[in-house]
Amino acid sequence: MSQVRVLGELAVLDDVGPARRGRAYPAAGATSALLLPAAVLLGGLVLWPVLRTMHASVTTDGRWVGAAHFRTALAAPGTGAVVGRTVLWALLVPAVVTALGYLLAAASRRSQEGGLVRLILLVPVALPLVVTGVTFRLMYDPDPSRGLATLVATRLAGRPIEDAPQLLGPGMVTVALMSAFVWAWVGLAVLVFRSALDAVPQSLADAVRAYGGTRRHVLWDAQWRPLLLRTTAVVFALVAVGTSRTFDLILVMTPGSVRDEASVLALRIWQTSGGTTTGDGAALGVVWLVAVIGGIMVAALFVRQAWPPPRVEAAPEPAPVAPPRRVFRLLAAGAAIAWLVPLVVLVATSAHGQVDAAARGWWSAPPNGESYRNLITGTELWRTLGFTLLLATAVTATVLVVALLAAYPLAWLTGPAAQATGLLLLAASVVPIQVIAGPVNEVLGLVLSSGTAQGLALVHIALGVPFAVLVLRNAFADLPVEQVRDARLGGRRWWHTLRRLARHNLSAVVAVSVLEFVQVWNDLVVGRLFSASGSSPLGPFLAEQTRSFVSNSGALAASSVLASVLPVVLVVLSRRHLVAGLVSGGVR
């Protein structure tokens, strides 16, 4: 430890311990104060509700009943199929997204059209899943005169119009839902894989070839083993956790007559208990919670690394990489065209009026813009958009402040304490809200009151804080020691140091802000469970219009387009920050 005079003030430089840390931690009293907001939010609206749900799963009116609720819930008609379908979603869909993401990232790399391909693939990432559900329900409409995919399938199968394949029927509905989810998530996988591919030194491939390695050896020894294997695990885990959001797609995209054939645990728990805490619903929630947290923990252990991570020295300029072969470039171009088709269907349908959109396909009549005129001159959509904008802005600002305060002291932990903190934050960030909705309503009833805008915002904040803290904590810990010491010397108080550290981690701050804003803007399930009738956000507003889907398809498509503009613009403009922030701070 050394003491120096800086501008007449005594500065203490603690150089003991790992050099990468910079030892910029605050004092013990300040640390407790910094962690308090995050601890209160996570303890009151995540940890206690989880414990309350677990207690409700083994008790009835306070009396211990053991595994009785689990036996009853799992023996209920259709539960076995629901659990099996959930497992299928968690295994098959991530595998498809991961494989497609890698192939398209490699195919669109170092080619003139690669940037445009990746931009097209990125747009669905920003869309609300409600909008994705509306889009694919329009495509898969059972009437070939309205549903483009149904018309194409009918022609390919050589069937008469009266015998058109039912893509949203009992036998195909799960496949249709999975196709919509894959369309929505592949762009994120492409971005992450593209970042990983760019980080692989070309010298590794040259070394493998110098020793007589084939293309297969180059793929395995120069790409997969050093970096892409870990990236694959990260992408697979992210998508597997994301499949818990199939609630949005199923609720919007499936007709009521086949909803049971498409049901997964996310929907079954909501149907069983809704916003209350019941024994059977709690038992199903515990099963789902254990599966989700267990899966993400396995993935986290698989991609674990030393903490703090080793510092990566600045690499020389990468050698030129040959563009992909023509067949792969054609694959990327074909994927971009295929990804554009649902967007074209949504926009084209939105340009028609109520009668035209309900009676025939968008290709059968010229657009007239009637749906947009009705929405623009009305007040309901604008009121909903205004409320959602205010909610998302307030939640994002609060989450960012709370996460910065908590990440600052947590970033300087080392060894097992740091690893354990990361795992706890990771587990808290993947808790499904349907599992803890009942206890959260109980807490809101004590603190505020259920069904208020303040309560809705509080739930969003509590759900957003764990991931934000995790990303910012990791990003702070990755800073070079010179930048940490510069922030320490330049800040006379801890908040000055924190502000300077945040400036050095601009990408992580932007990533957290954009992702949180888009998450709140695109949300359905939290708004459906905790909003009041007079303050309904965008997701529940759009979902409510799907009750009369065919007759309301024109206005619903137009509302979906208007609702998607802001998140798409944010994600597209900040895509470089998103990848840099997540790669530097979110995948550890």
XYZ file of C-alpha atoms in Angstrom:
588
model
C 0.000 0.000 0.000
C 1.343 3.446 -0.899
C 0.273 7.016 -0.211
C 0.750 9.921 -2.631
C -0.377 13.527 -2.857
C -2.721 14.296 -5.745
C -3.840 17.944 -6.079
C -3.172 18.444 -2.417
C -5.320 15.461 -1.359
C -4.008 12.244 0.174
C -4.643 9.303 -2.176
C -4.311 5.707 -1.001
C -3.315 3.185 -3.650
C -3.981 -0.365 -2.493
C -1.745 -2.468 -4.743
C -2.133 -5.651 -2.711
C -3.912 -8.525 -4.453
C -4.661 -9.312 -8.064
C -3.497 -6.486 -10.282
C -6.504 -6.655 -12.600
C -8.854 -5.632 -9.845
C -7.293 -2.251 -9.272
C -8.706 -2.528 -5.730
C -11.249 0.235 -6.327
C -13.783 -1.084 -3.841
C -15.713 1.262 -1.543
C -15.588 1.187 2.240
C -17.602 -1.401 4.177
C -20.347 1.030 5.172
C -20.738 2.320 1.638
C -20.802 -1.255 0.326
C -23.789 -2.136 2.513
C -25.644 0.964 1.376
C -24.871 0.262 -2.284
C -26.123 -3.322 -2.074
C -29.235 -2.497 -0.041
C -31.642 -1.503 -2.890
C -30.851 -4.627 -4.929
C -31.011 -6.836 -1.838
C -34.431 -5.484 -0.826
C -35.862 -5.909 -4.318
C -34.501 -9.416 -4.844
C -35.283 -10.528 -1.311
C -38.829 -9.208 -1.262
C -39.953 -9.877 -4.839
C -37.850 -12.889 -5.904
C -36.364 -14.870 -2.999
C -39.306 -14.724 -0.597
C -41.868 -15.510 -3.338
C -39.772 -18.527 -4.400
C -39.671 -19.781 -0.803
C -43.399 -19.078 -0.411
C -44.167 -21.074 -3.573
C -42.034 -23.972 -2.348
C -43.851 -23.885 0.996
C -47.255 -23.829 -0.727
C -46.270 -26.860 -2.808
C -45.921 -29.062 0.306
C -48.624 -27.596 2.580
C -52.373 -27.019 2.645
C -53.606 -24.211 4.931
C -50.296 -24.425 6.776
C -50.530 -28.196 7.239
C -47.739 -30.367 5.847
C -48.902 -32.664 3.047
C -45.546 -33.667 1.578
C -45.634 -34.692 -2.080
C -49.439 -34.861 -2.319
C -49.725 -31.745 -4.486
C -46.965 -32.996 -6.779
C -48.738 -36.336 -7.259
C -52.071 -34.629 -7.923
C -50.609 -32.094 -10.362
C -48.547 -34.622 -12.306
C -51.419 -37.140 -12.428
C -53.877 -34.588 -13.858
C -55.071 -35.348 -17.412
C -52.648 -34.036 -19.998
C -49.880 -33.072 -17.564
C -47.519 -35.742 -18.860
C -47.900 -34.431 -22.405
C -47.375 -30.862 -21.160
C -44.140 -31.794 -19.379
C -42.902 -33.763 -22.393
C -43.723 -30.861 -24.715
C -41.842 -28.481 -22.410
C -38.764 -30.717 -22.487
C -39.012 -30.907 -26.277
C -39.084 -27.129 -26.479
C -36.067 -26.847 -24.166
C -33.957 -29.305 -26.201
C -35.026 -29.189 -29.843
C -35.590 -25.463 -30.337
C -32.224 -24.361 -28.808
C -30.446 -26.974 -30.925
C -32.051 -25.666 -34.125
C -31.401 -22.007 -33.236
C -27.778 -22.738 -32.296
C -27.068 -24.701 -35.484
C -28.736 -22.132 -37.750
C -27.062 -19.279 -35.899
C -23.599 -20.726 -36.464
C -24.225 -21.614 -40.108
C -25.643 -18.187 -40.962
C -22.918 -16.351 -39.011
C -20.254 -18.246 -40.953
C -22.097 -17.858 -44.267
C -22.573 -14.092 -43.888
C -19.006 -13.412 -42.770
C -16.620 -11.422 -44.948
C -19.051 -10.990 -47.816
C -20.499 -7.848 -49.360
C -24.074 -8.803 -48.585
C -23.265 -10.199 -45.115
C -24.107 -6.985 -43.250
C -27.529 -6.739 -44.887
C -28.246 -10.409 -44.144
C -27.406 -9.965 -40.464
C -29.504 -6.791 -40.274
C -32.545 -8.630 -41.674
C -32.035 -11.516 -39.246
C -31.726 -9.077 -36.345
C -35.102 -7.364 -36.812
C -37.220 -10.262 -35.408
C -35.092 -10.230 -32.228
C -36.512 -6.830 -31.330
C -40.149 -7.642 -32.091
C -42.481 -8.387 -29.174
C -43.336 -12.080 -29.115
C -46.975 -10.973 -29.242
C -46.244 -9.396 -32.635
C -44.378 -12.528 -33.728
C -47.438 -14.564 -32.777
C -49.735 -12.238 -34.719
C -47.443 -12.400 -37.757
C -47.275 -16.179 -37.915
C -50.959 -16.594 -37.194
C -51.614 -14.445 -40.258
C -49.256 -16.634 -42.295
C -50.713 -19.909 -40.999
C -54.362 -18.876 -41.267
C -56.325 -22.096 -42.024
C -58.088 -20.442 -44.973
C -55.759 -20.532 -48.042
C -57.385 -17.367 -49.332
C -55.878 -15.505 -46.349
C -52.925 -17.562 -45.088
C -49.874 -17.421 -47.362
C -48.147 -20.459 -45.833
C -51.371 -22.469 -45.993
C -51.797 -21.554 -49.663
C -48.207 -22.585 -50.493
C -48.549 -25.856 -48.552
C -51.805 -26.620 -50.352
C -50.221 -26.057 -53.765
C -47.131 -28.100 -52.896
C -49.251 -30.962 -51.561
C -51.474 -30.893 -54.630
C -54.625 -30.717 -52.547
C -57.880 -28.930 -53.326
C -58.586 -25.717 -51.446
C -61.255 -27.482 -49.365
C -58.648 -29.968 -48.074
C -55.923 -27.454 -47.166
C -53.350 -28.546 -44.547
C -54.170 -27.146 -41.117
C -50.845 -25.701 -39.971
C -52.439 -24.549 -36.710
C -54.366 -27.783 -36.258
C -53.779 -30.287 -33.420
C -51.105 -32.238 -35.285
C -49.019 -29.285 -36.506
C -49.541 -26.510 -33.976
C -46.392 -27.210 -31.929
C -44.249 -27.263 -35.081
C -45.816 -23.969 -36.183
C -45.100 -22.391 -32.806
C -41.504 -23.615 -32.868
C -40.980 -22.163 -36.335
C -42.108 -18.751 -35.075
C -39.768 -18.951 -32.070
C -36.796 -19.976 -34.227
C -37.519 -17.067 -36.584
C -37.488 -14.689 -33.616
C -34.259 -15.940 -31.979
C -31.852 -16.897 -34.754
C -30.675 -13.307 -35.209
C -29.321 -13.170 -31.650
C -27.412 -16.414 -32.186
C -25.950 -15.039 -35.424
C -24.684 -11.907 -33.653
C -23.041 -13.864 -30.833
C -21.422 -16.393 -33.191
C -20.258 -13.608 -35.502
C -18.515 -11.937 -32.562
C -16.896 -15.236 -31.575
C -15.747 -15.964 -35.137
C -14.179 -12.521 -35.415
C -12.292 -13.138 -32.170
C -10.654 -16.367 -33.393
C -7.072 -15.573 -34.530
C -6.405 -16.501 -38.138
C -2.976 -17.747 -37.047
C -4.619 -20.763 -35.383
C -6.078 -21.955 -38.682
C -2.745 -21.306 -40.427
C -0.932 -23.377 -37.806
C -3.365 -26.284 -38.203
C -2.966 -26.220 -41.979
C 0.839 -26.031 -41.646
C 0.779 -29.364 -39.809
C -1.298 -30.980 -42.555
C -4.721 -30.406 -41.060
C -7.800 -30.725 -43.227
C -10.839 -28.427 -43.263
C -12.373 -30.591 -40.537
C -9.258 -30.197 -38.366
C -9.306 -26.443 -38.880
C -12.963 -26.293 -37.822
C -12.376 -28.343 -34.675
C -8.883 -27.274 -33.530
C -8.861 -23.642 -34.653
C -12.480 -22.650 -34.011
C -14.565 -24.996 -31.890
C -12.087 -25.985 -29.205
C -10.636 -22.519 -28.469
C -13.846 -20.493 -28.428
C -16.895 -21.692 -30.348
C -17.656 -24.656 -28.104
C -18.157 -22.309 -25.162
C -20.129 -19.899 -27.353
C -22.383 -22.748 -28.439
C -23.098 -23.618 -24.810
C -23.916 -19.988 -24.036
C -26.278 -19.631 -27.010
C -27.960 -22.960 -26.262
C -28.499 -21.971 -22.608
C -29.866 -18.519 -23.514
C -32.363 -19.960 -25.980
C -33.334 -22.795 -23.612
C -34.182 -20.237 -20.931
C -35.944 -18.126 -23.565
C -38.283 -21.015 -24.369
C -39.959 -20.318 -21.033
C -41.502 -17.307 -22.805
C -43.510 -19.534 -25.125
C -46.478 -18.371 -23.028
C -46.713 -15.274 -25.246
C -46.665 -17.208 -28.505
C -49.128 -19.890 -27.413
C -51.601 -17.396 -26.016
C -51.591 -15.237 -29.158
C -50.893 -17.637 -31.994
C -52.993 -20.714 -31.212
C -56.776 -20.854 -31.678
C -58.589 -21.679 -28.452
C -59.701 -25.085 -29.771
C -56.119 -26.398 -30.015
C -54.505 -24.573 -27.101
C -54.410 -27.701 -24.943
C -52.521 -29.546 -27.702
C -49.861 -26.807 -27.632
C -49.718 -26.217 -23.875
C -46.421 -26.177 -21.976
C -45.692 -25.647 -18.281
C -45.648 -21.858 -18.711
C -49.270 -21.924 -19.845
C -50.440 -24.766 -17.594
C -49.244 -23.003 -14.436
C -51.022 -19.815 -15.475
C -54.189 -21.782 -16.202
C -53.936 -23.654 -12.874
C -53.207 -20.825 -10.476
C -53.155 -17.525 -12.385
C -52.117 -14.784 -9.978
C -52.801 -16.806 -6.832
C -50.885 -19.439 -4.884
C -52.459 -22.887 -4.977
C -51.029 -26.249 -3.971
C -51.188 -27.914 -7.397
C -50.057 -24.805 -9.251
C -47.218 -24.292 -6.784
C -46.110 -27.906 -7.248
C -45.968 -27.499 -11.034
C -44.135 -24.214 -10.526
C -41.493 -25.857 -8.341
C -40.951 -28.579 -10.958
C -40.490 -25.955 -13.652
C -38.314 -23.739 -11.450
C -35.960 -26.601 -10.574
C -35.680 -27.568 -14.234
C -34.944 -24.018 -15.423
C -32.425 -23.178 -12.705
C -30.810 -26.608 -12.909
C -30.375 -26.298 -16.657
C -28.857 -22.831 -16.518
C -26.507 -23.892 -13.713
C -25.241 -26.826 -15.750
C -24.617 -24.477 -18.660
C -22.872 -21.981 -16.366
C -20.563 -24.678 -15.008
C -19.846 -25.862 -18.527
C -18.665 -22.417 -19.606
C -17.013 -21.503 -16.301
C -13.644 -19.754 -16.308
C -11.184 -18.426 -13.772
C -12.343 -15.413 -11.793
C -11.176 -12.772 -12.381
C -10.820 -13.706 -16.053
C -7.314 -13.485 -17.510
C -6.517 -10.256 -19.233
C -6.436 -10.513 -23.001
C -3.637 -8.476 -24.518
C -4.347 -6.411 -27.592
C -4.172 -8.692 -30.591
C -2.552 -7.673 -33.878
C -4.688 -6.831 -36.837
C -6.338 -10.041 -38.068
C -5.198 -11.458 -41.348
C -7.673 -11.229 -44.227
C -10.226 -14.022 -44.162
C -11.437 -15.481 -47.416
C -15.159 -15.007 -48.008
C -17.354 -18.087 -47.635
C -17.890 -20.357 -50.574
C -20.653 -19.561 -53.033
C -23.007 -22.223 -51.661
C -22.842 -20.709 -48.183
C -23.394 -17.208 -49.519
C -26.490 -18.495 -51.317
C -27.611 -20.064 -48.024
C -27.297 -16.707 -46.270
C -29.167 -14.898 -49.041
C -31.933 -17.519 -49.013
C -32.274 -17.229 -45.240
C -32.564 -13.448 -45.488
C -35.357 -13.766 -48.058
C -37.155 -16.355 -45.919
C -36.841 -14.109 -42.843
C -38.304 -11.197 -44.777
C -41.482 -13.046 -45.799
C -43.235 -12.863 -42.366
C -42.381 -9.158 -42.120
C -43.853 -8.555 -45.573
C -47.013 -10.449 -44.572
C -47.436 -8.319 -41.435
C -46.837 -4.981 -43.151
C -48.958 -5.863 -46.201
C -51.883 -6.989 -44.041
C -51.648 -3.810 -41.965
C -52.109 -1.720 -45.115
C -55.638 -3.120 -45.654
C -58.883 -2.190 -43.992
C -60.984 -4.330 -41.694
C -63.193 -5.848 -44.401
C -60.430 -6.560 -46.923
C -58.085 -8.112 -44.363
C -60.824 -10.367 -42.986
C -62.284 -11.457 -46.329
C -59.204 -12.226 -48.434
C -55.427 -12.299 -48.520
C -53.354 -9.151 -48.732
C -52.265 -10.095 -52.257
C -55.861 -10.087 -53.528
C -56.646 -6.392 -53.119
C -54.713 -3.108 -53.328
C -53.712 -1.495 -50.019
C -55.791 1.415 -48.788
C -54.274 2.360 -45.412
C -57.675 2.311 -43.696
C -56.386 0.497 -40.595
C -53.642 3.075 -40.022
C -56.052 5.970 -40.468
C -58.416 4.524 -37.889
C -55.587 3.954 -35.403
C -53.985 7.351 -35.895
C -57.253 9.211 -35.451
C -58.187 7.134 -32.390
C -56.862 7.555 -28.862
C -56.722 4.062 -27.366
C -53.487 2.895 -29.007
C -51.722 6.218 -28.375
C -52.725 6.121 -24.722
C -51.358 2.574 -24.430
C -48.131 3.486 -26.236
C -47.662 6.505 -23.980
C -48.173 4.472 -20.817
C -45.797 1.748 -22.020
C -43.141 4.316 -22.966
C -43.365 5.938 -19.540
C -43.276 2.539 -17.804
C -40.310 1.223 -19.813
C -38.332 4.450 -19.346
C -38.909 4.589 -15.585
C -38.124 0.898 -15.111
C -34.973 1.072 -17.249
C -33.621 4.116 -15.403
C -34.292 2.534 -11.999
C -32.808 -0.833 -12.956
C -29.697 0.837 -14.318
C -29.140 2.888 -11.147
C -29.758 -0.042 -8.782
C -27.576 -2.361 -10.882
C -24.696 0.127 -11.078
C -24.761 0.617 -7.318
C -24.704 -3.124 -6.646
C -22.231 -4.043 -9.395
C -19.615 -1.588 -8.126
C -18.772 -3.394 -4.854
C -19.483 -6.897 -6.228
C -16.962 -6.473 -9.053
C -14.029 -6.620 -6.654
C -14.898 -9.992 -5.151
C -12.516 -12.819 -6.030
C -12.459 -16.601 -5.940
C -15.397 -18.670 -4.650
C -17.290 -15.612 -3.385
C -17.344 -14.110 -6.867
C -18.356 -17.412 -8.484
C -21.152 -17.979 -5.961
C -22.462 -14.427 -6.421
C -22.544 -14.887 -10.186
C -24.459 -18.159 -9.907
C -27.001 -16.624 -7.516
C -27.571 -13.662 -9.827
C -27.909 -16.015 -12.779
C -30.465 -18.147 -10.935
C -32.473 -15.061 -9.904
C -32.518 -13.767 -13.479
C -34.216 -16.900 -14.873
C -36.998 -17.361 -12.287
C -40.272 -17.593 -14.297
C -42.738 -14.977 -13.096
C -45.690 -17.379 -13.438
C -44.136 -19.511 -10.675
C -44.029 -16.688 -8.122
C -46.994 -14.559 -9.249
C -49.145 -15.418 -6.226
C -46.564 -14.520 -3.554
C -45.534 -11.399 -5.488
C -49.158 -10.239 -5.414
C -49.159 -10.831 -1.647
C -46.066 -8.637 -1.260
C -47.537 -5.918 -3.452
C -50.713 -6.020 -1.388
C -48.657 -5.219 1.703
C -46.348 -2.612 0.185
C -48.630 -0.874 -2.315
C -51.687 -2.572 -3.696
C -52.123 -5.160 -6.382
C -53.088 -3.994 -9.861
C -51.419 -0.567 -9.805
C -48.944 1.003 -12.204
C -46.457 1.369 -9.347
C -46.741 -2.314 -8.505
C -46.302 -3.293 -12.159
C -43.155 -1.158 -12.390
C -41.813 -2.627 -9.148
C -42.179 -6.182 -10.475
C -40.392 -5.266 -13.705
C -37.567 -3.657 -11.720
C -37.118 -6.690 -9.475
C -37.051 -9.036 -12.477
C -34.580 -6.867 -14.394
C -32.048 -6.176 -11.637
C -30.315 -9.619 -11.426
C -29.244 -9.788 -15.063
C -28.268 -6.116 -15.109
C -26.079 -6.544 -12.019
C -24.496 -9.654 -13.517
C -23.584 -7.929 -16.792
C -22.261 -4.752 -15.152
C -20.362 -6.625 -12.437
C -18.557 -8.721 -15.035
C -17.903 -5.694 -17.234
C -16.378 -3.737 -14.318
C -14.174 -6.698 -13.424
C -12.909 -6.902 -17.013
C -11.546 -3.353 -17.029
C -7.765 -3.047 -17.336
C -6.058 -2.034 -14.112
C -4.925 1.266 -15.636
C -8.511 2.384 -16.243
C -9.580 1.343 -12.759
C -6.751 3.263 -11.124
C -7.458 6.260 -13.330
C -11.078 6.220 -12.166
C -9.963 5.824 -8.554
C -7.544 8.745 -8.708
C -9.949 10.943 -10.676
C -12.874 10.480 -8.308
C -12.783 12.153 -4.898
C -15.776 10.101 -3.712
C -16.974 6.609 -4.543
C -19.746 7.943 -6.763
C -17.189 9.841 -8.851
C -15.222 6.614 -9.256
C -18.382 4.737 -10.208
C -19.288 7.342 -12.815
C -15.846 7.078 -14.402
C -15.987 3.283 -14.397
C -19.399 3.406 -16.067
C -17.973 5.640 -18.810
C -15.234 3.104 -19.438
C -17.948 0.408 -19.730
C -20.268 2.298 -22.052
C -21.101 -0.801 -24.127
C -22.265 -2.767 -21.081
C -24.331 0.192 -19.825
C -25.966 0.621 -23.243
C -26.599 -3.144 -23.520
C -28.311 -3.261 -20.118
C -30.386 -0.153 -20.857
C -31.565 -1.253 -24.306
C -32.299 -4.838 -23.297
C -34.259 -3.755 -20.226
C -36.255 -1.162 -22.149
C -37.092 -3.621 -24.924
C -37.945 -6.324 -22.389
C -40.489 -4.086 -20.635
C -41.853 -2.696 -23.910
C -42.339 -6.184 -25.369
C -43.694 -7.835 -22.210
C -46.991 -9.666 -22.053
C -47.027 -11.970 -19.055
C -46.016 -9.457 -16.351
C -48.514 -6.923 -17.643
C -51.245 -9.546 -17.817
C -50.627 -10.692 -14.246
C -50.035 -7.370 -12.471
C -51.501 -4.448 -14.465
C -54.731 -2.660 -13.667
C -57.597 -2.309 -16.104
C -56.996 1.404 -16.586
C -53.223 1.121 -17.055
C -52.681 -1.792 -19.389
C -49.332 -1.871 -21.231
C -48.818 -2.713 -24.875
C -48.505 -6.519 -24.692
C -51.863 -7.188 -22.995
C -53.486 -4.545 -25.211
C -52.412 -6.384 -28.385
C -53.224 -9.808 -26.939
C -56.747 -8.660 -26.104
C -57.353 -7.767 -29.768
C -56.587 -11.343 -30.845
C -59.862 -12.547 -29.324
C -61.559 -11.696 -32.645
C -58.533 -12.414 -34.769
C -59.971 -12.728 -38.279
C -62.401 -9.813 -38.130
C -59.783 -7.626 -36.430
C -56.703 -8.720 -38.391
C -56.177 -5.450 -40.274
C -56.217 -3.225 -37.194
C -54.222 -5.818 -35.219
C -51.508 -5.939 -37.887
C -51.332 -2.138 -38.030
C -51.107 -1.908 -34.231
C -48.345 -4.523 -34.269
C -46.332 -2.571 -36.828
C -46.609 0.663 -34.862
C -45.735 -1.152 -31.628
C -42.595 -2.634 -33.189
C -40.991 0.520 -34.575
C -39.321 1.745 -31.374
C -37.757 -1.552 -30.176
C -36.528 -2.375 -33.691
C -34.884 1.032 -34.070
C -33.240 0.759 -30.635
C -31.856 -2.725 -31.230
C -30.624 -1.985 -34.760
C -28.881 1.250 -33.770
C -27.270 -0.251 -30.665
C -26.435 -3.699 -32.059
C -22.671 -3.209 -31.780
C -22.971 -2.113 -28.157
C -25.313 -5.014 -27.439
C -22.858 -7.615 -28.696
C -19.834 -5.952 -27.091
C -21.622 -5.465 -23.766
C -22.987 -8.999 -23.571
C -19.763 -10.642 -24.714
C -17.640 -8.648 -22.264
C -19.996 -8.836 -19.335
C -22.876 -11.214 -19.782
C -21.627 -14.609 -20.890
C -19.565 -15.610 -17.890
